[in-house]
Amino acid sequence: MSIIDRYLIREILRMAAIVLVMVVGVYLAVDFFEKVDNFLEKNVPLDRALAYLTYKLPFIVAQVMPLGLLLAVTITFGLMNKRNELLALRAGGVGLGRLMRPIVALGILSTILLFFLSEAVVPPTMDRANRIWRGEVRQEAMLVSRQHNIWVKGRRSIVFLQHYHGPSRTAYGLTVNRFDDDFRLVERLDAEAGSYRDGRWRLVGVMAQRRRPGGGAMTVTFHDTLTAALELAPEDLSRAAREGSEMSYGELRRHVERMAAEGYDAGAYRVDLQAKLAFPVICLILAVVGAGIGLHRLAHGGLALAVAIGLGLAFLYWVFFSFCLSLGYGEMLPPLVAAWAANLLFACIAGVVMLAVD
């Protein structure tokens, strides 16, 4: 490794550490002050509140790591540009490709690190954080299997569902048992799937069994679709079902395989599966984008402008990435396209930015 490589890597890592500490600190502070009233209301000890924030830390770091790398590269090259260090290197025969070599290496290493963090560290720590929030703060009591086979008890109903996907608000394999005041079964609904829209559940492939007035026999009817008001809110199911952030890639893949084997549409989960592979790669892409911004002549005259452009592009990525995932959940885009479209777009942006470098 040459002196130039060591210098660039050292400066970028130093700047990345500063940016991550600042961004993560702000994130934790906002999260804490948003929820401190909930902790105080339930008399949750301070050490449990601190444990909750500690367990969330890996998830926060994983979310902001691409932004931290983008800003670190932009600021490092921007400062070198402002101090005419880049001009001196270029005059000494150091070409653009030579300058980009350590950036690409850092981008690849960051991608691997982010995937490892998301795969091995984030799932168990987020599970513990959610247990504190749901069990000790919200004090929810549900009989659930955290990944599938979920039971939810309402005032006059007991609902069972085999799978639930939070982002698309879709449940699979529903059985709804409704009871009267004496806890006698008056209705049972069995549905292949159900989606929550405008405060009601739209059930698909429904067999409805209803008891005749006076306690007679059950009548059976079949419906292609049925709109029903259930004692079941998506927020309840999101808290009961295991979230994607609590599952590793391997666990999510096995979950998809199980759903497919049971005959359910696993399209939404396939989007999540592809997203777990696609998101870490943005570290490499944004590192190149940051280098292009920092190397551009606009960074020589105004580093603040270069940083603002970097922040704007990072925000645009998250918006577009989330939008594409939503289209994937709605089956308007294939899972592969939904998860990777944002990366493809920003890879093109990275190429355009690098071509604009003098």
mmCIF file of C-alpha atoms in Angstrom:
data_model
loop_
_atom_site.group_PDB
_atom_site.id
_atom_site.type_symbol
_atom_site.label_atom_id
_atom_site.label_comp_id
_atom_site.label_asym_id
_atom_site.label_seq_id
_atom_site.Cartn_x
_atom_site.Cartn_y
_atom_site.Cartn_z
ATOM 1 C CA MET A 1 0.000 0.000 0.000
ATOM 2 C CA SER A 2 1.448 3.334 -1.063
ATOM 3 C CA ILE A 3 1.728 6.484 1.032
ATOM 4 C CA ILE A 4 -1.135 8.052 -0.937
ATOM 5 C CA ASP A 5 -3.408 5.078 -0.233
ATOM 6 C CA ARG A 6 -2.617 5.117 3.481
ATOM 7 C CA TYR A 7 -3.162 8.861 3.674
ATOM 8 C CA LEU A 8 -6.526 8.739 1.892
ATOM 9 C CA ILE A 9 -7.783 5.747 3.882
ATOM 10 C CA ARG A 10 -6.696 7.291 7.192
ATOM 11 C CA GLU A 11 -8.345 10.627 6.446
ATOM 12 C CA ILE A 12 -11.567 9.047 5.182
ATOM 13 C CA LEU A 13 -11.857 6.691 8.171
ATOM 14 C CA ARG A 14 -11.209 9.566 10.570
ATOM 15 C CA MET A 15 -13.848 11.695 8.907
ATOM 16 C CA ALA A 16 -16.283 8.749 8.720
ATOM 17 C CA ALA A 17 -15.904 8.180 12.463
ATOM 18 C CA ILE A 18 -16.651 11.846 13.169
ATOM 19 C CA VAL A 19 -19.700 11.866 10.873
ATOM 20 C CA LEU A 20 -21.078 8.597 12.271
ATOM 21 C CA VAL A 21 -20.696 9.744 15.876
ATOM 22 C CA MET A 22 -22.520 12.984 15.085
ATOM 23 C CA VAL A 23 -25.346 11.410 13.061
ATOM 24 C CA VAL A 24 -25.847 8.456 15.418
ATOM 25 C CA GLY A 25 -25.760 10.808 18.405
ATOM 26 C CA VAL A 26 -28.487 12.996 16.920
ATOM 27 C CA TYR A 27 -30.543 9.904 15.987
ATOM 28 C CA LEU A 28 -30.293 8.485 19.524
ATOM 29 C CA ALA A 29 -31.106 11.834 21.128
ATOM 30 C CA VAL A 30 -34.222 12.309 19.000
ATOM 31 C CA ASP A 31 -35.334 8.714 19.609
ATOM 32 C CA PHE A 32 -34.785 9.061 23.360
ATOM 33 C CA PHE A 33 -36.680 12.339 23.758
ATOM 34 C CA GLU A 34 -39.544 11.005 21.626
ATOM 35 C CA LYS A 35 -39.975 7.981 23.905
ATOM 36 C CA VAL A 36 -38.813 9.190 27.314
ATOM 37 C CA ASP A 37 -42.412 9.957 28.357
ATOM 38 C CA ASN A 38 -43.391 6.356 27.589
ATOM 39 C CA PHE A 39 -40.573 5.024 29.757
ATOM 40 C CA LEU A 40 -41.460 7.377 32.631
ATOM 41 C CA GLU A 41 -45.180 6.621 32.389
ATOM 42 C CA LYS A 42 -44.542 2.894 32.862
ATOM 43 C CA ASN A 43 -41.846 3.456 35.520
ATOM 44 C CA VAL A 44 -39.255 1.641 33.435
ATOM 45 C CA PRO A 45 -35.846 1.800 35.189
ATOM 46 C CA LEU A 46 -33.174 4.003 33.646
ATOM 47 C CA ASP A 47 -30.892 1.034 33.004
ATOM 48 C CA ARG A 48 -33.604 -0.604 30.865
ATOM 49 C CA ALA A 49 -34.071 2.606 28.874
ATOM 50 C CA LEU A 50 -30.320 2.757 28.287
ATOM 51 C CA ALA A 51 -30.330 -0.941 27.352
ATOM 52 C CA TYR A 52 -33.057 -0.214 24.783
ATOM 53 C CA LEU A 53 -30.957 2.519 23.168
ATOM 54 C CA THR A 54 -27.838 0.328 23.281
ATOM 55 C CA TYR A 55 -29.610 -2.545 21.552
ATOM 56 C CA LYS A 56 -30.841 -0.150 18.836
ATOM 57 C CA LEU A 57 -27.345 1.189 18.208
ATOM 58 C CA PRO A 58 -26.255 -1.469 15.631
ATOM 59 C CA PHE A 59 -29.460 -0.912 13.637
ATOM 60 C CA ILE A 60 -28.896 2.852 13.595
ATOM 61 C CA VAL A 61 -25.256 2.444 12.550
ATOM 62 C CA ALA A 62 -26.316 0.098 9.739
ATOM 63 C CA GLN A 63 -28.867 2.628 8.494
ATOM 64 C CA VAL A 64 -26.522 5.630 8.438
ATOM 65 C CA MET A 65 -23.275 3.910 7.385
ATOM 66 C CA PRO A 66 -23.755 4.640 3.640
ATOM 67 C CA LEU A 67 -24.455 8.298 4.444
ATOM 68 C CA GLY A 68 -21.399 8.462 6.700
ATOM 69 C CA LEU A 69 -19.144 7.050 3.997
ATOM 70 C CA LEU A 70 -20.571 9.399 1.357
ATOM 71 C CA LEU A 71 -19.982 12.470 3.515
ATOM 72 C CA ALA A 72 -16.552 11.283 4.671
ATOM 73 C CA VAL A 73 -15.306 10.829 1.103
ATOM 74 C CA THR A 74 -16.895 14.099 -0.038
ATOM 75 C CA ILE A 75 -15.386 16.117 2.826
ATOM 76 C CA THR A 76 -11.956 14.463 2.555
ATOM 77 C CA PHE A 77 -11.622 15.116 -1.163
ATOM 78 C CA GLY A 78 -13.276 18.516 -0.802
ATOM 79 C CA LEU A 79 -10.695 19.620 1.768
ATOM 80 C CA MET A 80 -7.858 18.249 -0.365
ATOM 81 C CA ASN A 81 -9.327 20.086 -3.335
ATOM 82 C CA LYS A 82 -9.605 23.324 -1.361
ATOM 83 C CA ARG A 83 -5.973 23.036 -0.168
ATOM 84 C CA ASN A 84 -4.817 22.310 -3.743
ATOM 85 C CA GLU A 85 -3.485 18.908 -2.635
ATOM 86 C CA LEU A 86 -5.355 17.215 -5.462
ATOM 87 C CA LEU A 87 -3.844 19.657 -7.950
ATOM 88 C CA ALA A 88 -0.373 18.788 -6.670
ATOM 89 C CA LEU A 89 -1.070 15.053 -6.932
ATOM 90 C CA ARG A 90 -2.455 15.399 -10.459
ATOM 91 C CA ALA A 91 0.580 17.504 -11.446
ATOM 92 C CA GLY A 92 2.807 14.765 -10.053
ATOM 93 C CA GLY A 93 1.277 12.229 -12.405
ATOM 94 C CA VAL A 94 -1.295 10.688 -10.062
ATOM 95 C CA GLY A 95 -4.304 10.007 -12.245
ATOM 96 C CA LEU A 96 -7.984 9.800 -11.359
ATOM 97 C CA GLY A 97 -7.958 6.011 -11.468
ATOM 98 C CA ARG A 98 -5.094 5.916 -8.994
ATOM 99 C CA LEU A 99 -6.961 8.209 -6.597
ATOM 100 C CA MET A 100 -10.105 6.088 -6.846
ATOM 101 C CA ARG A 101 -8.410 2.795 -6.017
ATOM 102 C CA PRO A 102 -8.538 3.179 -2.195
ATOM 103 C CA ILE A 103 -12.068 4.598 -2.453
ATOM 104 C CA VAL A 104 -13.319 1.523 -4.281
ATOM 105 C CA ALA A 105 -11.511 -0.716 -1.796
ATOM 106 C CA LEU A 106 -13.127 1.106 1.139
ATOM 107 C CA GLY A 107 -16.515 0.895 -0.576
ATOM 108 C CA ILE A 108 -16.207 -2.866 -1.038
ATOM 109 C CA LEU A 109 -15.039 -3.385 2.552
ATOM 110 C CA SER A 110 -17.897 -1.202 3.833
ATOM 111 C CA THR A 111 -20.379 -3.234 1.796
ATOM 112 C CA ILE A 112 -19.085 -6.474 3.329
ATOM 113 C CA LEU A 113 -19.079 -4.950 6.820
ATOM 114 C CA LEU A 114 -22.627 -3.620 6.451
ATOM 115 C CA PHE A 115 -23.896 -6.994 5.226
ATOM 116 C CA PHE A 116 -22.219 -8.736 8.182
ATOM 117 C CA LEU A 117 -23.665 -6.157 10.585
ATOM 118 C CA SER A 118 -27.151 -6.570 9.118
ATOM 119 C CA GLU A 119 -26.845 -10.362 9.082
ATOM 120 C CA ALA A 120 -25.216 -11.198 12.419
ATOM 121 C CA VAL A 121 -25.579 -8.225 14.771
ATOM 122 C CA VAL A 122 -28.735 -6.262 13.940
ATOM 123 C CA PRO A 123 -31.332 -9.106 14.104
ATOM 124 C CA PRO A 124 -30.628 -10.266 17.697
ATOM 125 C CA THR A 125 -30.088 -6.744 19.053
ATOM 126 C CA MET A 126 -33.254 -5.373 17.424
ATOM 127 C CA ASP A 127 -35.171 -8.354 18.796
ATOM 128 C CA ARG A 128 -34.010 -7.459 22.318
ATOM 129 C CA ALA A 129 -34.795 -3.768 21.797
ATOM 130 C CA ASN A 130 -38.304 -4.583 20.591
ATOM 131 C CA ARG A 131 -38.854 -6.925 23.535
ATOM 132 C CA ILE A 132 -38.075 -4.068 25.927
ATOM 133 C CA TRP A 133 -40.306 -1.644 24.032
ATOM 134 C CA ARG A 134 -43.229 -4.017 23.535
ATOM 135 C CA GLY A 135 -43.030 -5.966 26.762
ATOM 136 C CA GLU A 136 -41.843 -3.443 29.368
ATOM 137 C CA VAL A 137 -42.967 -0.113 27.913
ATOM 138 C CA ARG A 138 -46.085 -0.953 25.907
ATOM 139 C CA GLN A 139 -46.774 -3.942 28.181
ATOM 140 C CA GLU A 140 -48.389 -5.939 25.412
ATOM 141 C CA ALA A 141 -49.412 -9.516 26.059
ATOM 142 C CA MET A 142 -50.020 -11.684 23.024
ATOM 143 C CA LEU A 143 -49.746 -15.395 22.396
ATOM 144 C CA VAL A 144 -47.541 -15.396 19.333
ATOM 145 C CA SER A 145 -44.904 -17.272 17.453
ATOM 146 C CA ARG A 146 -42.706 -14.382 16.425
ATOM 147 C CA GLN A 147 -42.148 -15.469 12.823
ATOM 148 C CA HIS A 148 -45.370 -17.272 11.878
ATOM 149 C CA ASN A 149 -48.561 -18.745 13.434
ATOM 150 C CA ILE A 150 -49.734 -15.582 15.181
ATOM 151 C CA TRP A 151 -52.637 -15.488 17.642
ATOM 152 C CA VAL A 152 -54.369 -12.242 18.610
ATOM 153 C CA LYS A 153 -57.168 -12.091 21.197
ATOM 154 C CA GLY A 154 -59.709 -9.287 20.966
ATOM 155 C CA ARG A 155 -62.684 -8.412 23.146
ATOM 156 C CA ARG A 156 -65.046 -10.760 21.303
ATOM 157 C CA SER A 157 -62.778 -12.492 18.843
ATOM 158 C CA ILE A 158 -59.722 -14.673 18.497
ATOM 159 C CA VAL A 159 -57.751 -14.317 15.266
ATOM 160 C CA PHE A 160 -55.149 -16.729 13.961
ATOM 161 C CA LEU A 161 -52.929 -16.061 10.958
ATOM 162 C CA GLN A 162 -50.059 -18.042 9.585
ATOM 163 C CA HIS A 163 -47.991 -15.149 8.239
ATOM 164 C CA TYR A 164 -48.052 -11.363 8.291
ATOM 165 C CA HIS A 165 -46.045 -8.894 6.209
ATOM 166 C CA GLY A 166 -45.991 -5.475 7.842
ATOM 167 C CA PRO A 167 -44.871 -3.149 5.005
ATOM 168 C CA SER A 168 -47.658 -4.323 2.678
ATOM 169 C CA ARG A 169 -50.197 -4.798 5.518
ATOM 170 C CA THR A 170 -51.031 -8.264 4.222
ATOM 171 C CA ALA A 171 -51.929 -11.341 6.285
ATOM 172 C CA TYR A 172 -51.979 -14.927 5.018
ATOM 173 C CA GLY A 173 -53.952 -17.924 6.250
ATOM 174 C CA LEU A 174 -56.460 -16.091 8.455
ATOM 175 C CA THR A 175 -59.001 -17.691 10.765
ATOM 176 C CA VAL A 176 -61.339 -15.311 12.603
ATOM 177 C CA ASN A 177 -63.521 -16.674 15.435
ATOM 178 C CA ARG A 178 -66.193 -14.314 16.769
ATOM 179 C CA PHE A 179 -68.112 -14.862 20.008
ATOM 180 C CA ASP A 180 -71.192 -13.477 21.744
ATOM 181 C CA ASP A 181 -71.337 -12.106 25.294
ATOM 182 C CA ASP A 182 -71.472 -15.654 26.683
ATOM 183 C CA PHE A 183 -68.368 -16.584 24.665
ATOM 184 C CA ARG A 184 -70.315 -18.856 22.309
ATOM 185 C CA LEU A 185 -69.016 -19.078 18.752
ATOM 186 C CA VAL A 186 -71.299 -17.161 16.394
ATOM 187 C CA GLU A 187 -69.098 -16.755 13.315
ATOM 188 C CA ARG A 188 -65.939 -18.172 11.794
ATOM 189 C CA LEU A 189 -64.149 -16.739 8.770
ATOM 190 C CA ASP A 190 -61.376 -18.619 6.964
ATOM 191 C CA ALA A 191 -59.509 -16.604 4.320
ATOM 192 C CA GLU A 192 -56.516 -17.276 2.115
ATOM 193 C CA ALA A 193 -55.266 -13.716 2.591
ATOM 194 C CA GLY A 194 -56.333 -10.293 3.736
ATOM 195 C CA SER A 195 -55.082 -6.743 3.177
ATOM 196 C CA TYR A 196 -55.828 -3.683 5.316
ATOM 197 C CA ARG A 197 -57.194 -0.667 3.447
ATOM 198 C CA ASP A 198 -59.021 2.416 4.722
ATOM 199 C CA GLY A 199 -59.708 1.007 8.180
ATOM 200 C CA ARG A 200 -61.141 -2.337 7.034
ATOM 201 C CA TRP A 201 -59.820 -5.726 6.007
ATOM 202 C CA ARG A 202 -60.342 -6.970 2.470
ATOM 203 C CA LEU A 203 -60.328 -10.764 2.673
ATOM 204 C CA VAL A 204 -59.692 -13.010 -0.333
ATOM 205 C CA GLY A 205 -60.834 -16.630 -0.793
ATOM 206 C CA VAL A 206 -63.250 -16.640 2.143
ATOM 207 C CA MET A 207 -65.335 -19.408 3.690
ATOM 208 C CA ALA A 208 -67.798 -17.867 6.158
ATOM 209 C CA GLN A 209 -69.626 -19.934 8.771
ATOM 210 C CA ARG A 210 -72.368 -18.132 10.713
ATOM 211 C CA ARG A 211 -74.673 -19.495 13.396
ATOM 212 C CA ARG A 212 -78.373 -19.126 12.699
ATOM 213 C CA PRO A 213 -80.416 -16.899 15.036
ATOM 214 C CA GLY A 214 -81.591 -18.769 18.099
ATOM 215 C CA GLY A 215 -78.508 -20.976 18.338
ATOM 216 C CA GLY A 216 -79.224 -23.177 15.352
ATOM 217 C CA ALA A 217 -76.811 -24.841 12.947
ATOM 218 C CA MET A 218 -74.046 -22.991 11.125
ATOM 219 C CA THR A 219 -74.597 -21.733 7.578
ATOM 220 C CA VAL A 220 -71.682 -21.835 5.168
ATOM 221 C CA THR A 221 -71.086 -19.336 2.364
ATOM 222 C CA PHE A 222 -68.110 -18.744 0.071
ATOM 223 C CA HIS A 223 -66.835 -15.382 -1.159
ATOM 224 C CA ASP A 224 -64.104 -14.447 -3.613
ATOM 225 C CA THR A 225 -63.637 -11.222 -1.641
ATOM 226 C CA LEU A 226 -65.188 -9.988 1.572
ATOM 227 C CA THR A 227 -64.731 -6.677 3.369
ATOM 228 C CA ALA A 228 -64.853 -7.031 7.131
ATOM 229 C CA ALA A 229 -64.255 -4.935 10.241
ATOM 230 C CA LEU A 230 -62.030 -7.008 12.524
ATOM 231 C CA GLU A 231 -60.694 -6.402 16.022
ATOM 232 C CA LEU A 232 -57.296 -6.447 14.420
ATOM 233 C CA ALA A 233 -55.076 -3.486 13.590
ATOM 234 C CA PRO A 234 -51.927 -3.627 11.439
ATOM 235 C CA GLU A 235 -50.059 -2.016 14.328
ATOM 236 C CA ASP A 236 -50.951 -4.993 16.539
ATOM 237 C CA LEU A 237 -49.727 -7.453 13.936
ATOM 238 C CA SER A 238 -46.545 -5.503 13.255
ATOM 239 C CA ARG A 239 -45.740 -5.716 16.940
ATOM 240 C CA ALA A 240 -46.650 -9.395 17.080
ATOM 241 C CA ALA A 241 -44.992 -10.570 13.875
ATOM 242 C CA ARG A 242 -41.254 -10.677 13.599
ATOM 243 C CA GLU A 243 -39.977 -7.744 11.570
ATOM 244 C CA GLY A 244 -37.534 -8.058 8.702
ATOM 245 C CA SER A 245 -34.914 -6.148 10.707
ATOM 246 C CA GLU A 246 -35.094 -8.918 13.323
ATOM 247 C CA MET A 247 -34.336 -11.642 10.774
ATOM 248 C CA SER A 248 -31.066 -12.491 9.106
ATOM 249 C CA TYR A 249 -30.863 -13.192 5.389
ATOM 250 C CA GLY A 250 -30.854 -16.935 6.062
ATOM 251 C CA GLU A 251 -33.878 -16.759 8.364
ATOM 252 C CA LEU A 252 -35.804 -14.638 5.873
ATOM 253 C CA ARG A 253 -34.936 -17.012 3.026
ATOM 254 C CA ARG A 254 -36.216 -19.992 5.038
ATOM 255 C CA HIS A 255 -39.358 -18.009 5.823
ATOM 256 C CA VAL A 256 -39.925 -17.417 2.097
ATOM 257 C CA GLU A 257 -39.379 -21.106 1.353
ATOM 258 C CA ARG A 258 -41.841 -22.097 4.098
ATOM 259 C CA MET A 259 -44.515 -19.749 2.754
ATOM 260 C CA ALA A 260 -44.023 -21.024 -0.798
ATOM 261 C CA ALA A 261 -44.244 -24.641 0.405
ATOM 262 C CA GLU A 262 -47.508 -23.836 2.209
ATOM 263 C CA GLY A 263 -48.948 -22.327 -0.970
ATOM 264 C CA TYR A 264 -48.905 -18.650 0.040
ATOM 265 C CA ASP A 265 -47.731 -15.733 -2.075
ATOM 266 C CA ALA A 266 -44.299 -14.808 -0.711
ATOM 267 C CA GLY A 267 -43.766 -11.927 -3.144
ATOM 268 C CA ALA A 268 -43.515 -9.230 -0.463
ATOM 269 C CA TYR A 269 -40.994 -11.270 1.503
ATOM 270 C CA ARG A 270 -38.977 -11.854 -1.664
ATOM 271 C CA VAL A 271 -38.703 -8.067 -1.964
ATOM 272 C CA ASP A 272 -37.325 -7.912 1.589
ATOM 273 C CA LEU A 273 -34.932 -10.741 0.773
ATOM 274 C CA GLN A 274 -33.520 -8.926 -2.256
ATOM 275 C CA ALA A 275 -33.370 -5.662 -0.280
ATOM 276 C CA LYS A 276 -31.093 -7.296 2.299
ATOM 277 C CA LEU A 277 -28.608 -7.932 -0.518
ATOM 278 C CA ALA A 278 -29.114 -4.644 -2.350
ATOM 279 C CA PHE A 279 -28.854 -2.144 0.507
ATOM 280 C CA PRO A 280 -25.230 -2.867 1.571
ATOM 281 C CA VAL A 281 -24.022 -2.383 -2.024
ATOM 282 C CA ILE A 282 -24.997 1.280 -1.864
ATOM 283 C CA CYS A 283 -21.912 1.843 0.318
ATOM 284 C CA LEU A 284 -19.699 1.258 -2.719
ATOM 285 C CA ILE A 285 -21.887 3.340 -5.028
ATOM 286 C CA LEU A 286 -22.200 6.311 -2.662
ATOM 287 C CA ALA A 287 -18.457 6.231 -1.968
ATOM 288 C CA VAL A 288 -17.846 6.756 -5.693
ATOM 289 C CA VAL A 289 -20.526 9.476 -5.803
ATOM 290 C CA GLY A 290 -18.882 11.221 -2.840
ATOM 291 C CA ALA A 291 -15.492 11.059 -4.523
ATOM 292 C CA GLY A 292 -16.894 12.591 -7.685
ATOM 293 C CA ILE A 293 -18.490 15.450 -5.745
ATOM 294 C CA GLY A 294 -15.333 16.114 -3.713
ATOM 295 C CA LEU A 295 -13.094 16.017 -6.771
ATOM 296 C CA HIS A 296 -15.298 18.383 -8.771
ATOM 297 C CA ARG A 297 -14.235 22.003 -9.096
ATOM 298 C CA LEU A 298 -17.327 23.203 -7.176
ATOM 299 C CA ALA A 299 -15.826 21.675 -4.001
ATOM 300 C CA HIS A 300 -12.768 23.914 -4.421
ATOM 301 C CA GLY A 301 -14.817 27.031 -3.928
ATOM 302 C CA GLY A 302 -17.504 25.806 -1.545
ATOM 303 C CA LEU A 303 -17.232 22.665 0.558
ATOM 304 C CA ALA A 304 -20.615 23.387 2.149
ATOM 305 C CA LEU A 305 -22.251 23.189 -1.286
ATOM 306 C CA ALA A 306 -20.566 19.848 -1.979
ATOM 307 C CA VAL A 307 -21.769 18.468 1.367
ATOM 308 C CA ALA A 308 -25.294 19.754 0.698
ATOM 309 C CA ILE A 309 -25.327 18.018 -2.688
ATOM 310 C CA GLY A 310 -24.133 14.809 -1.029
ATOM 311 C CA LEU A 311 -26.871 15.011 1.603
ATOM 312 C CA GLY A 312 -29.448 15.694 -1.082
ATOM 313 C CA LEU A 313 -28.370 12.686 -3.133
ATOM 314 C CA ALA A 314 -28.390 10.452 -0.043
ATOM 315 C CA PHE A 315 -31.918 11.611 0.805
ATOM 316 C CA LEU A 316 -32.987 11.032 -2.804
ATOM 317 C CA TYR A 317 -31.594 7.486 -2.635
ATOM 318 C CA TRP A 318 -33.563 6.590 0.492
ATOM 319 C CA VAL A 319 -36.769 8.054 -0.934
ATOM 320 C CA PHE A 320 -36.385 6.238 -4.254
ATOM 321 C CA PHE A 321 -35.293 2.990 -2.574
ATOM 322 C CA SER A 322 -38.344 3.049 -0.278
ATOM 323 C CA PHE A 323 -40.629 3.966 -3.189
ATOM 324 C CA CYS A 324 -39.388 1.036 -5.279
ATOM 325 C CA LEU A 325 -39.814 -1.351 -2.349
ATOM 326 C CA SER A 326 -43.402 -0.140 -1.966
ATOM 327 C CA LEU A 327 -44.020 -0.874 -5.654
ATOM 328 C CA GLY A 328 -42.560 -4.324 -5.084
ATOM 329 C CA TYR A 329 -44.832 -4.947 -2.102
ATOM 330 C CA GLY A 330 -47.769 -3.917 -4.265
ATOM 331 C CA GLU A 331 -46.643 -6.384 -6.977
ATOM 332 C CA MET A 332 -46.177 -3.566 -9.483
ATOM 333 C CA LEU A 333 -42.475 -4.406 -9.791
ATOM 334 C CA PRO A 334 -40.709 -7.785 -9.606
ATOM 335 C CA PRO A 335 -38.785 -8.273 -6.330
ATOM 336 C CA LEU A 336 -35.403 -8.133 -8.077
ATOM 337 C CA VAL A 337 -36.219 -4.857 -9.852
ATOM 338 C CA ALA A 338 -37.826 -3.297 -6.767
ATOM 339 C CA ALA A 339 -34.769 -3.924 -4.598
ATOM 340 C CA TRP A 340 -32.046 -3.102 -7.114
ATOM 341 C CA ALA A 341 -33.561 -0.237 -9.161
ATOM 342 C CA ALA A 342 -32.263 2.467 -6.802
ATOM 343 C CA ASN A 343 -28.760 0.992 -6.888
ATOM 344 C CA LEU A 344 -28.826 0.879 -10.682
ATOM 345 C CA LEU A 345 -29.973 4.501 -10.894
ATOM 346 C CA PHE A 346 -27.293 5.705 -8.495
ATOM 347 C CA ALA A 347 -24.619 3.652 -10.212
ATOM 348 C CA CYS A 348 -25.485 5.652 -13.338
ATOM 349 C CA ILE A 349 -25.366 8.880 -11.305
ATOM 350 C CA ALA A 350 -21.941 7.858 -9.977
ATOM 351 C CA GLY A 351 -20.742 7.381 -13.544
ATOM 352 C CA VAL A 352 -22.074 10.773 -14.623
ATOM 353 C CA VAL A 353 -20.507 12.503 -11.603
ATOM 354 C CA MET A 354 -17.120 10.914 -12.275
ATOM 355 C CA LEU A 355 -17.259 11.900 -15.942
ATOM 356 C CA ALA A 356 -17.851 15.511 -14.849
ATOM 357 C CA VAL A 357 -14.611 15.573 -12.841
ATOM 358 C CA ASP A 358 -12.003 17.782 -14.498
#
